[in-house]
Amino acid sequence: MKFFSAALAVLAAGSAVAAPVDSRSEPCPCEGSGSPSVPPVSLPTVSVPSASIPPISLPTPCTTLSSPSGQVTGAPGGGDSVSVVVGALVEVVVDVEAKVKAELGLIADIIAKADIDVDALVKVLVDLEADLKVLVDAEAKLKGLAIDAAVLVAADLEVVLKLVAEIQALLAEVEVCLKGLVAIKADILVVIGVHLHACLDVINAIASVVVKFALAVVAAVTANVDLHDIVVKISASVDVINTTCGSIAGLLAPVLKLVH
């Protein structure tokens, strides 16, 4: 299970393309093949009375991200500008992030109790997955958005920077919550494993689209020295997204093996 790693744009004089995503960080489920390499864990064997858990597989790896050439197929009819489309998506991310924060808070409260309410925990995870899927649907417009270096200006890149920064913050909050969640009893993890798997798949999809889009923007404007500072910030944020995704994959890998 590997996630794409970030490509910091090579901004030396004469450089015209962004660096490919760095694959040296912990494997991420959006990159390469196979499940993430994590140390084997020893968890107690338990009997789950409720359980008829359908067999699931570890997340299907995505194609390794590479730095795009800088031109993405335009939206039908000419589409909207980068600022308009990405700005609207940022608003969706902010709205979803507020809901996700509330759900992560509920998860923290539930697992902090000595007697964990498994049904309540499952319900919150289902809600979390549904809210994250809103971002997957909203990101669809990025796939058909034209990226033209001749018309991109600093204001466009500032909006892109805002987008990657919001996604970075959202994933960081999820990571913090998961660190506590995966430490609960193994018998509960077996029950909720299928829901954690579903959430991981959605996280993969969210991050993949944003990273590909951000790399395409960076590749398109790398030669423009006037946009150097913003490009560096976008690349740095993408790098953090990749690192966080790798961490999330590592946290969940032992849990997914329990229900595999």
C-alpha positions as a printed Julia matrix, in Angstrom:
260×3 Matrix{Float64}:
   0.0     0.0     0.0
   1.93    2.99   -1.19
   1.02    6.59   -1.58
   2.47    8.89   -4.15
   5.38   10.96   -2.86
   5.88   14.63   -3.51
   7.72   16.18   -6.33
   9.42   19.35   -5.31
   9.68   21.59   -8.34
  13.21   22.03   -9.6
  13.4    25.76   -9.92
  17.03   26.28  -11.01
  17.65   28.49  -14.0
  16.53   26.81  -17.18
  14.45   24.18  -15.4
  11.09   23.69  -17.07
   9.5    20.76  -15.28
   8.56   19.88  -11.76
  10.46   17.09  -10.01
   8.75   13.71   -9.91
   7.15   12.64   -6.74
   9.81   11.54   -4.18
   9.42    7.86   -3.51
  11.93    7.71   -0.63
   9.36    8.31    2.08
   7.27    5.54    3.6
   5.32    3.67    0.96
   1.99    5.12    0.11
  -1.06    3.3    -1.24
  -1.28    5.63   -4.24
   2.12    4.57   -5.54
   3.71    1.36   -6.67
   2.11   -1.98   -6.02
   1.3    -4.26   -3.15
   0.39   -3.49    0.42
   2.51   -1.15    2.56
   5.58   -2.64    4.2
   5.1    -2.38    7.93
   6.52   -4.32   10.88
   4.38   -7.32   11.82
   2.25   -6.74   14.86
   1.26   -9.17   17.54
  -2.36   -8.67   18.5
  -4.47  -11.01   20.6
  -6.66  -13.54   18.88
 -10.24  -12.82   19.82
 -13.66  -14.08   19.05
 -16.12  -11.53   17.77
 -19.64  -12.71   18.43
 -21.27  -10.3    15.99
 -19.02  -10.85   13.24
 -19.5   -12.01    9.85
 -16.91   -9.65    8.36
 -16.75   -9.9     4.59
 -13.23  -10.56    3.33
 -11.54   -7.43    2.04
  -8.32   -6.75    0.28
  -5.77   -4.1     1.0
  -6.24   -0.9    -1.03
  -5.56   -1.24   -4.71
  -2.41    0.71   -5.47
  -2.71    3.7    -7.71
  -0.41    4.49  -10.57
   2.74    6.26   -9.43
   2.36    9.99   -9.91
   4.77   11.71  -12.23
   5.24   15.35  -13.04
   2.75   16.31  -15.77
   3.79   18.12  -18.89
   1.82   21.18  -17.87
  -1.24   20.97  -20.09
  -4.42   19.24  -18.96
  -7.37   18.59  -21.23
  -9.66   21.59  -21.07
 -13.19   21.41  -19.78
 -15.98   21.21  -22.37
 -16.91   24.59  -23.76
 -13.74   26.23  -22.5
 -14.49   25.69  -18.81
 -13.93   28.13  -15.98
 -10.68   29.7   -14.86
  -8.36   28.05  -12.36
  -9.2    30.65   -9.74
 -12.96   30.13  -10.1
 -12.95   26.32  -10.08
 -10.28   25.89   -7.42
 -11.74   28.68   -5.31
 -15.11   26.93   -5.28
 -13.41   23.66   -4.33
 -11.6    25.34   -1.44
 -14.97   26.41   -0.04
 -16.15   22.79   -0.19
 -12.98   21.61    1.56
 -13.45   24.13    4.37
 -17.05   23.01    4.85
 -16.13   19.31    4.84
 -13.2    19.92    7.18
 -15.54   21.4     9.79
 -17.71   18.26    9.67
 -14.7    15.97    9.74
 -13.28   17.77   12.78
 -16.54   17.18   14.63
 -16.51   13.49   13.69
 -12.89   13.06   14.72
 -13.77   14.67   18.04
 -16.58   12.15   18.53
 -14.2     9.29   17.76
 -11.73   10.59   20.33
 -14.48   10.82   22.95
 -15.75    7.29   22.23
 -12.35    5.57   22.4
 -11.38    7.51   25.55
 -14.02    5.62   27.55
 -13.23    2.37   29.35
 -16.25    0.72   27.75
 -16.15    1.61   24.05
 -19.51    1.82   22.3
 -18.68   -0.09   19.11
 -21.99    0.69   17.42
 -21.49    4.43   18.0
 -17.94    4.18   16.69
 -19.09    2.42   13.52
 -21.75    5.1    12.94
 -19.19    7.91   13.19
 -16.84    6.14   10.78
 -19.67    5.71    8.28
 -20.46    9.43    8.57
 -16.78   10.28    8.19
 -16.53    8.28    4.98
 -19.66    9.95    3.58
 -18.34   13.46    4.28
 -14.95   12.69    2.77
 -16.67   11.38   -0.36
 -18.12   14.86   -0.87
 -14.58   16.02   -1.63
 -14.03   13.23   -4.14
 -17.13   14.34   -6.04
 -16.17   18.02   -5.83
 -12.66   17.35   -7.14
 -14.01   15.92  -10.39
 -13.89   19.37  -12.01
 -10.13   19.51  -11.54
  -9.72   16.61  -13.97
 -11.15   18.63  -16.86
  -9.63   22.01  -16.01
  -7.3    23.57  -18.58
  -3.9    24.6   -17.24
  -2.35   27.15  -19.56
   0.98   28.64  -18.5
   0.33   31.65  -20.72
  -2.67   32.77  -18.67
  -1.82   31.59  -15.15
  -1.0    34.45  -12.8
   0.0    34.74   -9.15
  -3.63   35.0    -8.04
  -4.37   31.6    -9.61
  -1.46   29.98   -7.83
  -2.44   31.52   -4.5
  -5.8    29.74   -4.78
  -4.05   26.46   -5.63
  -1.8    26.97   -2.61
  -4.87   27.47   -0.45
  -6.32   24.2    -1.74
  -3.26   22.06   -1.03
  -2.83   23.7     2.37
  -6.43   22.87    3.33
  -6.03   19.24    2.21
  -2.74   19.06    4.11
  -4.44   20.27    7.3
  -7.38   17.9     6.87
  -5.16   14.84    6.46
  -3.04   15.87    9.45
  -6.16   15.91   11.64
  -7.17   12.46   10.4
  -3.68   11.13   11.12
  -3.75   12.37   14.72
  -7.12   10.71   15.34
  -6.0     7.41   13.81
  -2.97    7.22   16.1
  -5.35    6.89   19.03
  -7.9     4.76   17.24
  -5.52    1.98   16.17
  -4.39    1.54   19.77
  -7.77    0.23   20.98
  -8.54   -3.45   21.57
  -7.99   -5.81   18.68
 -11.49   -7.27   18.86
 -12.96   -3.82   18.22
 -10.48   -3.14   15.43
 -11.65   -6.32   13.71
 -15.22   -5.01   13.74
 -14.38   -1.51   12.47
 -11.61   -2.58   10.09
 -13.87   -2.65    7.04
 -14.93    0.96    7.72
 -11.33    2.09    8.2
 -10.51    0.43    4.88
 -13.31    2.4     3.19
 -12.11    5.68    4.71
  -8.56    4.97    3.56
  -9.75    4.42    0.0
 -11.51    7.79    0.03
  -8.45    9.53    1.49
  -6.36    8.01   -1.31
  -8.74    9.37   -3.92
  -8.84   12.86   -2.4
  -5.08   13.22   -2.14
  -4.37   11.69   -5.55
  -6.46   14.19   -7.5
  -5.14   17.21   -5.6
  -1.5    16.15   -5.92
  -1.78   15.47   -9.65
  -3.45   18.83  -10.23
  -0.93   20.74   -8.12
   1.98   19.08   -9.92
   0.45   20.01  -13.28
   0.2    23.65  -12.21
   3.78   23.66  -10.92
   5.06   22.07  -14.13
   3.27   24.67  -16.23
   4.78   27.69  -14.49
   8.18   26.49  -13.27
  10.0    28.62  -15.86
   8.24   31.78  -14.65
  10.65   33.26  -12.11
   8.01   35.72  -10.92
   5.99   32.79   -9.54
   8.97   31.07   -7.92
   8.0    31.69   -4.29
   4.43   30.43   -4.69
   5.6    27.36   -6.59
   7.98   26.5    -3.75
   5.15   26.74   -1.22
   2.82   24.57   -3.31
   5.54   21.94   -3.75
   6.3    21.92   -0.03
   2.63   21.41    0.83
   2.35   18.56   -1.67
   5.39   16.95   -0.05
   3.69   17.09    3.36
   0.51   15.59    1.9
   2.51   12.64    0.56
   4.31   12.14    3.86
   1.05   12.24    5.82
  -0.59    9.76    3.46
   2.32    7.39    3.94
   1.93    7.69    7.69
  -1.82    6.99    7.53
  -1.17    3.93    5.37
   1.36    2.64    7.89
  -1.01    3.17   10.8
  -3.86    1.27    9.16
  -1.89   -1.56    7.56
  -1.81   -3.79   10.7
  -5.55   -3.25   11.23
  -6.37   -4.16    7.65
  -4.32   -7.33    7.97
  -6.52   -8.35   10.91
  -9.58   -8.45    8.69
  -7.9    -9.58    5.48
